[in-house]
């Protein structure tokens, strides 16, 4: 069971995506606990301000340190086994490996940045990890937090119906998945490859591996450097490269 505590100034943004499908079921089964917190609840002025103008001038507003510090003090688990993550385009780029590391935690507190940035003292003193979901700028860290919650939650044991389903998937082994087909075997003359209809499981397994290699070579050749290729893989890859010319 993982507990996510999300600190946001728009907690309402989260309710709909978290209330469908596997994430909803996981919460109902007690495998996942997601608590949404409005940072404004820890703002100390009468206008509930969570941002202010930057010292030294400049455009835009900066997220204040005080409400975030107070919120963390209230939310952090007493056993001190929580991880505090700041969603920011300046963070390390999120990937399957980071998702697997986070899935080992008991409590993950996510700070969703907004405005032009956050007071640097939040980074220096309160945050364990800064994470970006890619090289583009969102209107805030909230949607990024949802992506992270989704990717981590599906790795919690029993959240997916079939535990095998994360094993062979792309990025856990740095190979993209082979093409998949389902009925009918022929549609408008578009055929399913014969081998998949053959019932010959050994042949099918070889085909899966070859097609995974081919797809990875064509779309993400950078990933091939990260995996250990068997002699058979290397032979297949040479053939794939020749076919590609
Ligand atoms: N906030 C704004 N853009 C972001 C991004 N790409 N990743 C994480 N948080 C963000």
PDB file of C-alpha atoms and ligand atoms in Angstrom:
ATOM      1  CA  UNK A   1       0.000   0.000   0.000  1.00  0.00           C
ATOM      2  CA  UNK A   2       1.320   3.441  -0.920  1.00  0.00           C
ATOM      3  CA  UNK A   3      -0.018   6.694   0.413  1.00  0.00           C
ATOM      4  CA  UNK A   4       0.242   9.679  -1.896  1.00  0.00           C
ATOM      5  CA  UNK A   5      -0.268  13.111  -0.352  1.00  0.00           C
ATOM      6  CA  UNK A   6      -0.651  15.760  -3.023  1.00  0.00           C
ATOM      7  CA  UNK A   7      -0.063  19.429  -2.212  1.00  0.00           C
ATOM      8  CA  UNK A   8      -1.699  21.627  -4.789  1.00  0.00           C
ATOM      9  CA  UNK A   9      -3.559  24.904  -5.067  1.00  0.00           C
ATOM     10  CA  UNK A  10      -6.056  23.132  -7.366  1.00  0.00           C
ATOM     11  CA  UNK A  11      -6.798  19.820  -5.625  1.00  0.00           C
ATOM     12  CA  UNK A  12     -10.119  19.603  -7.523  1.00  0.00           C
ATOM     13  CA  UNK A  13      -8.115  19.006 -10.708  1.00  0.00           C
ATOM     14  CA  UNK A  14      -7.274  15.526  -9.450  1.00  0.00           C
ATOM     15  CA  UNK A  15     -10.607  14.015  -8.526  1.00  0.00           C
ATOM     16  CA  UNK A  16     -11.844  12.985 -11.950  1.00  0.00           C
ATOM     17  CA  UNK A  17      -8.738  11.164 -13.276  1.00  0.00           C
ATOM     18  CA  UNK A  18      -8.319   9.352  -9.963  1.00  0.00           C
ATOM     19  CA  UNK A  19     -11.895   8.129  -9.898  1.00  0.00           C
ATOM     20  CA  UNK A  20     -11.895   5.772 -12.846  1.00  0.00           C
ATOM     21  CA  UNK A  21     -10.674   2.353 -13.797  1.00  0.00           C
ATOM     22  CA  UNK A  22      -7.725   0.722 -12.055  1.00  0.00           C
ATOM     23  CA  UNK A  23      -6.813   3.666  -9.836  1.00  0.00           C
ATOM     24  CA  UNK A  24     -10.334   3.829  -8.494  1.00  0.00           C
ATOM     25  CA  UNK A  25     -10.383   0.077  -7.849  1.00  0.00           C
ATOM     26  CA  UNK A  26      -6.963   0.196  -6.178  1.00  0.00           C
ATOM     27  CA  UNK A  27      -8.219   2.854  -3.758  1.00  0.00           C
ATOM     28  CA  UNK A  28     -11.372   0.870  -3.046  1.00  0.00           C
ATOM     29  CA  UNK A  29      -9.296  -2.260  -2.350  1.00  0.00           C
ATOM     30  CA  UNK A  30      -7.035  -0.321   0.053  1.00  0.00           C
ATOM     31  CA  UNK A  31      -3.907  -0.817  -2.102  1.00  0.00           C
ATOM     32  CA  UNK A  32      -3.593   2.889  -2.703  1.00  0.00           C
ATOM     33  CA  UNK A  33      -4.468   5.911  -0.616  1.00  0.00           C
ATOM     34  CA  UNK A  34      -4.463   9.320  -2.287  1.00  0.00           C
ATOM     35  CA  UNK A  35      -5.012  12.406  -0.132  1.00  0.00           C
ATOM     36  CA  UNK A  36      -5.431  15.764  -1.811  1.00  0.00           C
ATOM     37  CA  UNK A  37      -4.468  18.863   0.161  1.00  0.00           C
ATOM     38  CA  UNK A  38      -5.039  22.513  -0.653  1.00  0.00           C
ATOM     39  CA  UNK A  39      -1.821  24.411   0.147  1.00  0.00           C
ATOM     40  CA  UNK A  40      -3.984  27.451   0.913  1.00  0.00           C
ATOM     41  CA  UNK A  41      -5.044  25.745   4.149  1.00  0.00           C
ATOM     42  CA  UNK A  42      -1.559  26.477   5.463  1.00  0.00           C
ATOM     43  CA  UNK A  43      -1.357  30.091   4.251  1.00  0.00           C
ATOM     44  CA  UNK A  44      -1.259  32.466   7.219  1.00  0.00           C
ATOM     45  CA  UNK A  45      -2.671  35.708   5.805  1.00  0.00           C
ATOM     46  CA  UNK A  46      -6.322  36.588   5.405  1.00  0.00           C
ATOM     47  CA  UNK A  47      -6.191  36.278   1.598  1.00  0.00           C
ATOM     48  CA  UNK A  48      -4.688  32.772   1.825  1.00  0.00           C
ATOM     49  CA  UNK A  49      -1.797  33.750  -0.432  1.00  0.00           C
ATOM     50  CA  UNK A  50       0.521  30.926  -1.469  1.00  0.00           C
ATOM     51  CA  UNK A  51       2.597  33.039  -3.872  1.00  0.00           C
ATOM     52  CA  UNK A  52       4.381  36.387  -3.823  1.00  0.00           C
ATOM     53  CA  UNK A  53       6.523  38.617  -6.052  1.00  0.00           C
ATOM     54  CA  UNK A  54      10.175  37.578  -6.482  1.00  0.00           C
ATOM     55  CA  UNK A  55      12.894  39.395  -4.502  1.00  0.00           C
ATOM     56  CA  UNK A  56      15.076  41.349  -6.887  1.00  0.00           C
ATOM     57  CA  UNK A  57      12.212  41.858  -9.324  1.00  0.00           C
ATOM     58  CA  UNK A  58      11.273  39.941 -12.435  1.00  0.00           C
ATOM     59  CA  UNK A  59       8.017  38.838 -13.919  1.00  0.00           C
ATOM     60  CA  UNK A  60       5.645  36.262 -12.477  1.00  0.00           C
ATOM     61  CA  UNK A  61       5.024  35.053  -8.965  1.00  0.00           C
ATOM     62  CA  UNK A  62       6.906  32.609  -6.755  1.00  0.00           C
ATOM     63  CA  UNK A  63       5.445  29.864  -4.548  1.00  0.00           C
ATOM     64  CA  UNK A  64       6.016  30.796  -0.890  1.00  0.00           C
ATOM     65  CA  UNK A  65       8.056  28.562   1.407  1.00  0.00           C
ATOM     66  CA  UNK A  66       5.989  28.940   4.595  1.00  0.00           C
ATOM     67  CA  UNK A  67       2.694  27.276   3.567  1.00  0.00           C
ATOM     68  CA  UNK A  68       4.610  24.381   1.994  1.00  0.00           C
ATOM     69  CA  UNK A  69       6.786  23.873   5.076  1.00  0.00           C
ATOM     70  CA  UNK A  70       3.756  23.943   7.378  1.00  0.00           C
ATOM     71  CA  UNK A  71       1.844  21.532   5.143  1.00  0.00           C
ATOM     72  CA  UNK A  72       4.753  19.074   5.093  1.00  0.00           C
ATOM     73  CA  UNK A  73       5.120  19.243   8.877  1.00  0.00           C
ATOM     74  CA  UNK A  74       1.447  18.317   9.205  1.00  0.00           C
ATOM     75  CA  UNK A  75       1.380  15.571   6.579  1.00  0.00           C
ATOM     76  CA  UNK A  76       4.725  13.782   6.880  1.00  0.00           C
ATOM     77  CA  UNK A  77       4.433  10.362   8.481  1.00  0.00           C
ATOM     78  CA  UNK A  78       5.926  10.221  12.003  1.00  0.00           C
ATOM     79  CA  UNK A  79       8.119   7.225  11.059  1.00  0.00           C
ATOM     80  CA  UNK A  80       9.943   9.579   8.694  1.00  0.00           C
ATOM     81  CA  UNK A  81       9.854   7.148   5.786  1.00  0.00           C
ATOM     82  CA  UNK A  82       8.187   9.598   3.437  1.00  0.00           C
ATOM     83  CA  UNK A  83       9.638  10.875   0.185  1.00  0.00           C
ATOM     84  CA  UNK A  84       8.969  14.483  -0.796  1.00  0.00           C
ATOM     85  CA  UNK A  85       8.848  15.050  -4.556  1.00  0.00           C
ATOM     86  CA  UNK A  86       8.635  18.412  -6.310  1.00  0.00           C
ATOM     87  CA  UNK A  87       7.136  18.350  -9.800  1.00  0.00           C
ATOM     88  CA  UNK A  88       9.171  20.794 -11.878  1.00  0.00           C
ATOM     89  CA  UNK A  89      10.493  21.003 -15.449  1.00  0.00           C
ATOM     90  CA  UNK A  90      13.969  21.385 -13.860  1.00  0.00           C
ATOM     91  CA  UNK A  91      13.856  17.899 -12.305  1.00  0.00           C
ATOM     92  CA  UNK A  92      15.284  14.568 -13.468  1.00  0.00           C
ATOM     93  CA  UNK A  93      13.250  13.170 -16.338  1.00  0.00           C
ATOM     94  CA  UNK A  94      10.705  10.617 -15.161  1.00  0.00           C
ATOM     95  CA  UNK A  95      10.993   7.076 -16.523  1.00  0.00           C
ATOM     96  CA  UNK A  96      10.060   3.480 -15.696  1.00  0.00           C
ATOM     97  CA  UNK A  97      13.121   3.018 -13.471  1.00  0.00           C
ATOM     98  CA  UNK A  98      12.164   5.989 -11.282  1.00  0.00           C
ATOM     99  CA  UNK A  99       8.548   4.739 -11.206  1.00  0.00           C
ATOM    100  CA  UNK A 100       9.800   1.371  -9.888  1.00  0.00           C
ATOM    101  CA  UNK A 101      11.934   3.089  -7.213  1.00  0.00           C
ATOM    102  CA  UNK A 102       8.973   5.159  -6.034  1.00  0.00           C
ATOM    103  CA  UNK A 103       6.711   2.091  -5.965  1.00  0.00           C
ATOM    104  CA  UNK A 104       8.888   0.804  -3.069  1.00  0.00           C
ATOM    105  CA  UNK A 105       7.976   3.776  -0.846  1.00  0.00           C
ATOM    106  CA  UNK A 106       5.248   3.904   1.814  1.00  0.00           C
ATOM    107  CA  UNK A 107       4.409   7.604   1.623  1.00  0.00           C
ATOM    108  CA  UNK A 108       5.074   9.946  -1.293  1.00  0.00           C
ATOM    109  CA  UNK A 109       4.307  13.617  -0.803  1.00  0.00           C
ATOM    110  CA  UNK A 110       4.064  15.491  -4.084  1.00  0.00           C
ATOM    111  CA  UNK A 111       4.385  19.268  -4.254  1.00  0.00           C
ATOM    112  CA  UNK A 112       2.789  20.622  -7.416  1.00  0.00           C
ATOM    113  CA  UNK A 113       4.647  23.758  -8.435  1.00  0.00           C
ATOM    114  CA  UNK A 114       2.655  26.630  -9.968  1.00  0.00           C
ATOM    115  CA  UNK A 115       3.455  30.206 -10.912  1.00  0.00           C
ATOM    116  CA  UNK A 116       6.865  31.089 -12.346  1.00  0.00           C
ATOM    117  CA  UNK A 117       8.658  28.930  -9.834  1.00  0.00           C
ATOM    118  CA  UNK A 118       9.085  27.992  -6.199  1.00  0.00           C
ATOM    119  CA  UNK A 119      11.097  29.711  -3.475  1.00  0.00           C
ATOM    120  CA  UNK A 120      14.526  28.076  -3.694  1.00  0.00           C
ATOM    121  CA  UNK A 121      14.418  27.230   0.037  1.00  0.00           C
ATOM    122  CA  UNK A 122      11.670  24.686  -0.729  1.00  0.00           C
ATOM    123  CA  UNK A 123      14.178  22.883  -2.983  1.00  0.00           C
ATOM    124  CA  UNK A 124      17.085  23.252  -0.579  1.00  0.00           C
ATOM    125  CA  UNK A 125      15.439  22.239   2.677  1.00  0.00           C
ATOM    126  CA  UNK A 126      12.196  20.386   2.061  1.00  0.00           C
ATOM    127  CA  UNK A 127      12.414  18.276  -1.074  1.00  0.00           C
ATOM    128  CA  UNK A 128      14.074  14.865  -1.574  1.00  0.00           C
ATOM    129  CA  UNK A 129      13.600  14.531  -5.320  1.00  0.00           C
ATOM    130  CA  UNK A 130      12.706  16.873  -8.198  1.00  0.00           C
ATOM    131  CA  UNK A 131      10.966  15.229 -11.131  1.00  0.00           C
ATOM    132  CA  UNK A 132       9.999  16.449 -14.608  1.00  0.00           C
ATOM    133  CA  UNK A 133       7.755  14.470 -16.939  1.00  0.00           C
ATOM    134  CA  UNK A 134       9.469  15.761 -20.069  1.00  0.00           C
ATOM    135  CA  UNK A 135      11.063  18.694 -21.817  1.00  0.00           C
ATOM    136  CA  UNK A 136       8.012  20.905 -22.164  1.00  0.00           C
ATOM    137  CA  UNK A 137       6.362  23.389 -19.821  1.00  0.00           C
ATOM    138  CA  UNK A 138       2.931  22.689 -18.352  1.00  0.00           C
ATOM    139  CA  UNK A 139       0.717  25.255 -16.659  1.00  0.00           C
ATOM    140  CA  UNK A 140       1.644  23.623 -13.349  1.00  0.00           C
ATOM    141  CA  UNK A 141       2.895  20.466 -11.711  1.00  0.00           C
ATOM    142  CA  UNK A 142      -0.600  19.051 -11.146  1.00  0.00           C
ATOM    143  CA  UNK A 143      -0.955  17.135 -14.409  1.00  0.00           C
ATOM    144  CA  UNK A 144       2.634  15.955 -14.052  1.00  0.00           C
ATOM    145  CA  UNK A 145       1.777  14.623 -10.578  1.00  0.00           C
ATOM    146  CA  UNK A 146      -1.137  12.671 -12.041  1.00  0.00           C
ATOM    147  CA  UNK A 147       1.170  11.056 -14.587  1.00  0.00           C
ATOM    148  CA  UNK A 148       3.568  10.058 -11.822  1.00  0.00           C
ATOM    149  CA  UNK A 149       0.788   8.685  -9.591  1.00  0.00           C
ATOM    150  CA  UNK A 150      -0.599   6.616 -12.473  1.00  0.00           C
ATOM    151  CA  UNK A 151       2.749   5.136 -13.506  1.00  0.00           C
ATOM    152  CA  UNK A 152       3.762   4.300  -9.914  1.00  0.00           C
ATOM    153  CA  UNK A 153       0.368   2.949  -8.824  1.00  0.00           C
ATOM    154  CA  UNK A 154       0.159   0.321 -11.547  1.00  0.00           C
ATOM    155  CA  UNK A 155       3.408  -1.184 -10.199  1.00  0.00           C
ATOM    156  CA  UNK A 156       1.944  -1.777  -6.727  1.00  0.00           C
ATOM    157  CA  UNK A 157       1.312  -5.511  -6.355  1.00  0.00           C
ATOM    158  CA  UNK A 158      -2.317  -6.486  -7.162  1.00  0.00           C
ATOM    159  CA  UNK A 159      -3.267  -3.136  -8.724  1.00  0.00           C
ATOM    160  CA  UNK A 160      -3.207  -4.667 -12.203  1.00  0.00           C
ATOM    161  CA  UNK A 161      -5.467  -7.637 -12.697  1.00  0.00           C
ATOM    162  CA  UNK A 162      -2.654  -9.691 -14.200  1.00  0.00           C
ATOM    163  CA  UNK A 163       0.731  -9.401 -12.434  1.00  0.00           C
ATOM    164  CA  UNK A 164       2.484 -10.681 -15.565  1.00  0.00           C
ATOM    165  CA  UNK A 165       1.412  -7.610 -17.474  1.00  0.00           C
ATOM    166  CA  UNK A 166       4.196  -5.324 -16.258  1.00  0.00           C
ATOM    167  CA  UNK A 167       6.881  -7.953 -16.816  1.00  0.00           C
ATOM    168  CA  UNK A 168       7.283  -7.976 -20.566  1.00  0.00           C
ATOM    169  CA  UNK A 169       6.298  -4.409 -21.188  1.00  0.00           C
ATOM    170  CA  UNK A 170       8.300  -1.740 -22.934  1.00  0.00           C
ATOM    171  CA  UNK A 171      10.921   0.101 -20.868  1.00  0.00           C
ATOM    172  CA  UNK A 172      11.091  -2.427 -18.051  1.00  0.00           C
ATOM    173  CA  UNK A 173      13.501  -4.322 -20.311  1.00  0.00           C
ATOM    174  CA  UNK A 174      14.392  -1.483 -22.658  1.00  0.00           C
ATOM    175  CA  UNK A 175      12.755  -3.185 -25.644  1.00  0.00           C
ATOM    176  CA  UNK A 176       9.594  -1.889 -27.255  1.00  0.00           C
ATOM    177  CA  UNK A 177       6.698  -4.301 -27.456  1.00  0.00           C
ATOM    178  CA  UNK A 178       6.070  -6.415 -30.550  1.00  0.00           C
ATOM    179  CA  UNK A 179       2.927  -5.700 -32.647  1.00  0.00           C
ATOM    180  CA  UNK A 180      -0.291  -7.218 -31.300  1.00  0.00           C
ATOM    181  CA  UNK A 181      -3.376  -8.423 -33.196  1.00  0.00           C
ATOM    182  CA  UNK A 182      -6.784  -9.714 -32.261  1.00  0.00           C
ATOM    183  CA  UNK A 183      -9.778 -11.118 -34.182  1.00  0.00           C
ATOM    184  CA  UNK A 184     -10.641 -11.077 -37.051  1.00  0.00           C
ATOM    185  CA  UNK A 185      -7.691 -12.720 -38.825  1.00  0.00           C
ATOM    186  CA  UNK A 186      -8.491 -10.732 -41.942  1.00  0.00           C
ATOM    187  CA  UNK A 187     -10.167  -7.312 -42.158  1.00  0.00           C
ATOM    188  CA  UNK A 188     -10.583  -5.529 -45.504  1.00  0.00           C
ATOM    189  CA  UNK A 189      -7.702  -7.648 -46.806  1.00  0.00           C
ATOM    190  CA  UNK A 190      -5.471  -6.547 -43.882  1.00  0.00           C
ATOM    191  CA  UNK A 191      -3.976  -9.773 -42.634  1.00  0.00           C
ATOM    192  CA  UNK A 192      -2.704 -11.001 -39.279  1.00  0.00           C
ATOM    193  CA  UNK A 193       0.795 -12.557 -39.764  1.00  0.00           C
ATOM    194  CA  UNK A 194       0.483 -16.322 -40.458  1.00  0.00           C
ATOM    195  CA  UNK A 195       2.850 -17.317 -37.652  1.00  0.00           C
ATOM    196  CA  UNK A 196       0.442 -15.944 -35.010  1.00  0.00           C
ATOM    197  CA  UNK A 197      -2.313 -18.202 -36.318  1.00  0.00           C
ATOM    198  CA  UNK A 198      -0.045 -21.259 -36.554  1.00  0.00           C
ATOM    199  CA  UNK A 199      -0.373 -22.435 -32.940  1.00  0.00           C
ATOM    200  CA  UNK A 200       3.408 -23.083 -32.951  1.00  0.00           C
ATOM    201  CA  UNK A 201       4.385 -21.461 -29.668  1.00  0.00           C
ATOM    202  CA  UNK A 202       8.141 -21.754 -30.136  1.00  0.00           C
ATOM    203  CA  UNK A 203       7.896 -20.010 -33.512  1.00  0.00           C
ATOM    204  CA  UNK A 204       5.579 -17.381 -32.064  1.00  0.00           C
ATOM    205  CA  UNK A 205       8.041 -16.618 -29.263  1.00  0.00           C
ATOM    206  CA  UNK A 206      10.889 -16.204 -31.776  1.00  0.00           C
ATOM    207  CA  UNK A 207       8.679 -13.901 -33.850  1.00  0.00           C
ATOM    208  CA  UNK A 208       7.819 -11.798 -30.771  1.00  0.00           C
ATOM    209  CA  UNK A 209      11.491 -11.323 -29.924  1.00  0.00           C
ATOM    210  CA  UNK A 210      12.457 -10.469 -33.523  1.00  0.00           C
ATOM    211  CA  UNK A 211       9.599  -7.969 -33.876  1.00  0.00           C
ATOM    212  CA  UNK A 212      10.478  -6.339 -30.532  1.00  0.00           C
ATOM    213  CA  UNK A 213      14.064  -5.916 -31.711  1.00  0.00           C
ATOM    214  CA  UNK A 214      12.906  -4.572 -35.065  1.00  0.00           C
ATOM    215  CA  UNK A 215      10.522  -2.054 -33.539  1.00  0.00           C
ATOM    216  CA  UNK A 216      13.132  -0.883 -31.040  1.00  0.00           C
ATOM    217  CA  UNK A 217      15.741  -0.555 -33.813  1.00  0.00           C
ATOM    218  CA  UNK A 218      13.322   1.455 -35.966  1.00  0.00           C
ATOM    219  CA  UNK A 219      11.845   3.706 -33.273  1.00  0.00           C
ATOM    220  CA  UNK A 220      14.207   3.852 -30.281  1.00  0.00           C
ATOM    221  CA  UNK A 221      17.682   2.647 -31.355  1.00  0.00           C
ATOM    222  CA  UNK A 222      19.083   4.418 -28.266  1.00  0.00           C
ATOM    223  CA  UNK A 223      17.455   1.725 -26.083  1.00  0.00           C
ATOM    224  CA  UNK A 224      19.378  -1.094 -27.804  1.00  0.00           C
ATOM    225  CA  UNK A 225      22.601   0.135 -26.184  1.00  0.00           C
ATOM    226  CA  UNK A 226      21.107  -0.512 -22.759  1.00  0.00           C
ATOM    227  CA  UNK A 227      20.283  -4.203 -23.183  1.00  0.00           C
ATOM    228  CA  UNK A 228      22.309  -7.370 -23.262  1.00  0.00           C
ATOM    229  CA  UNK A 229      21.766  -8.952 -26.670  1.00  0.00           C
ATOM    230  CA  UNK A 230      22.083 -12.719 -27.121  1.00  0.00           C
ATOM    231  CA  UNK A 231      23.988 -14.143 -30.099  1.00  0.00           C
ATOM    232  CA  UNK A 232      20.600 -14.878 -31.700  1.00  0.00           C
ATOM    233  CA  UNK A 233      19.476 -11.258 -31.099  1.00  0.00           C
ATOM    234  CA  UNK A 234      22.658  -9.940 -32.744  1.00  0.00           C
ATOM    235  CA  UNK A 235      22.126 -12.167 -35.793  1.00  0.00           C
ATOM    236  CA  UNK A 236      18.521 -11.003 -36.071  1.00  0.00           C
ATOM    237  CA  UNK A 237      19.505  -7.390 -35.675  1.00  0.00           C
ATOM    238  CA  UNK A 238      22.000  -7.670 -38.533  1.00  0.00           C
ATOM    239  CA  UNK A 239      19.211  -9.079 -40.750  1.00  0.00           C
ATOM    240  CA  UNK A 240      16.815  -6.302 -39.647  1.00  0.00           C
ATOM    241  CA  UNK A 241      19.424  -3.659 -40.500  1.00  0.00           C
ATOM    242  CA  UNK A 242      19.937  -5.170 -43.974  1.00  0.00           C
ATOM    243  CA  UNK A 243      16.150  -5.287 -44.611  1.00  0.00           C
ATOM    244  CA  UNK A 244      15.970  -1.630 -43.629  1.00  0.00           C
ATOM    245  CA  UNK A 245      18.376  -0.412 -46.316  1.00  0.00           C
TER     246      UNK A 245
HETATM  247  N1  LIG B   1       5.568  21.753 -14.242  1.00  0.00           N
HETATM  248  C1  LIG B   1       5.542  22.402 -15.409  1.00  0.00           C
HETATM  249  N2  LIG B   1       6.040  21.666 -16.402  1.00  0.00           N
HETATM  250  C2  LIG B   1       6.412  20.465 -15.847  1.00  0.00           C
HETATM  251  C3  LIG B   1       6.993  19.285 -16.359  1.00  0.00           C
HETATM  252  N3  LIG B   1       7.306  19.145 -17.644  1.00  0.00           N
HETATM  253  N4  LIG B   1       7.235  18.270 -15.494  1.00  0.00           N
HETATM  254  C4  LIG B   1       6.931  18.404 -14.193  1.00  0.00           C
HETATM  255  N5  LIG B   1       6.378  19.492 -13.656  1.00  0.00           N
HETATM  256  C5  LIG B   1       6.120  20.525 -14.464  1.00  0.00           C
END
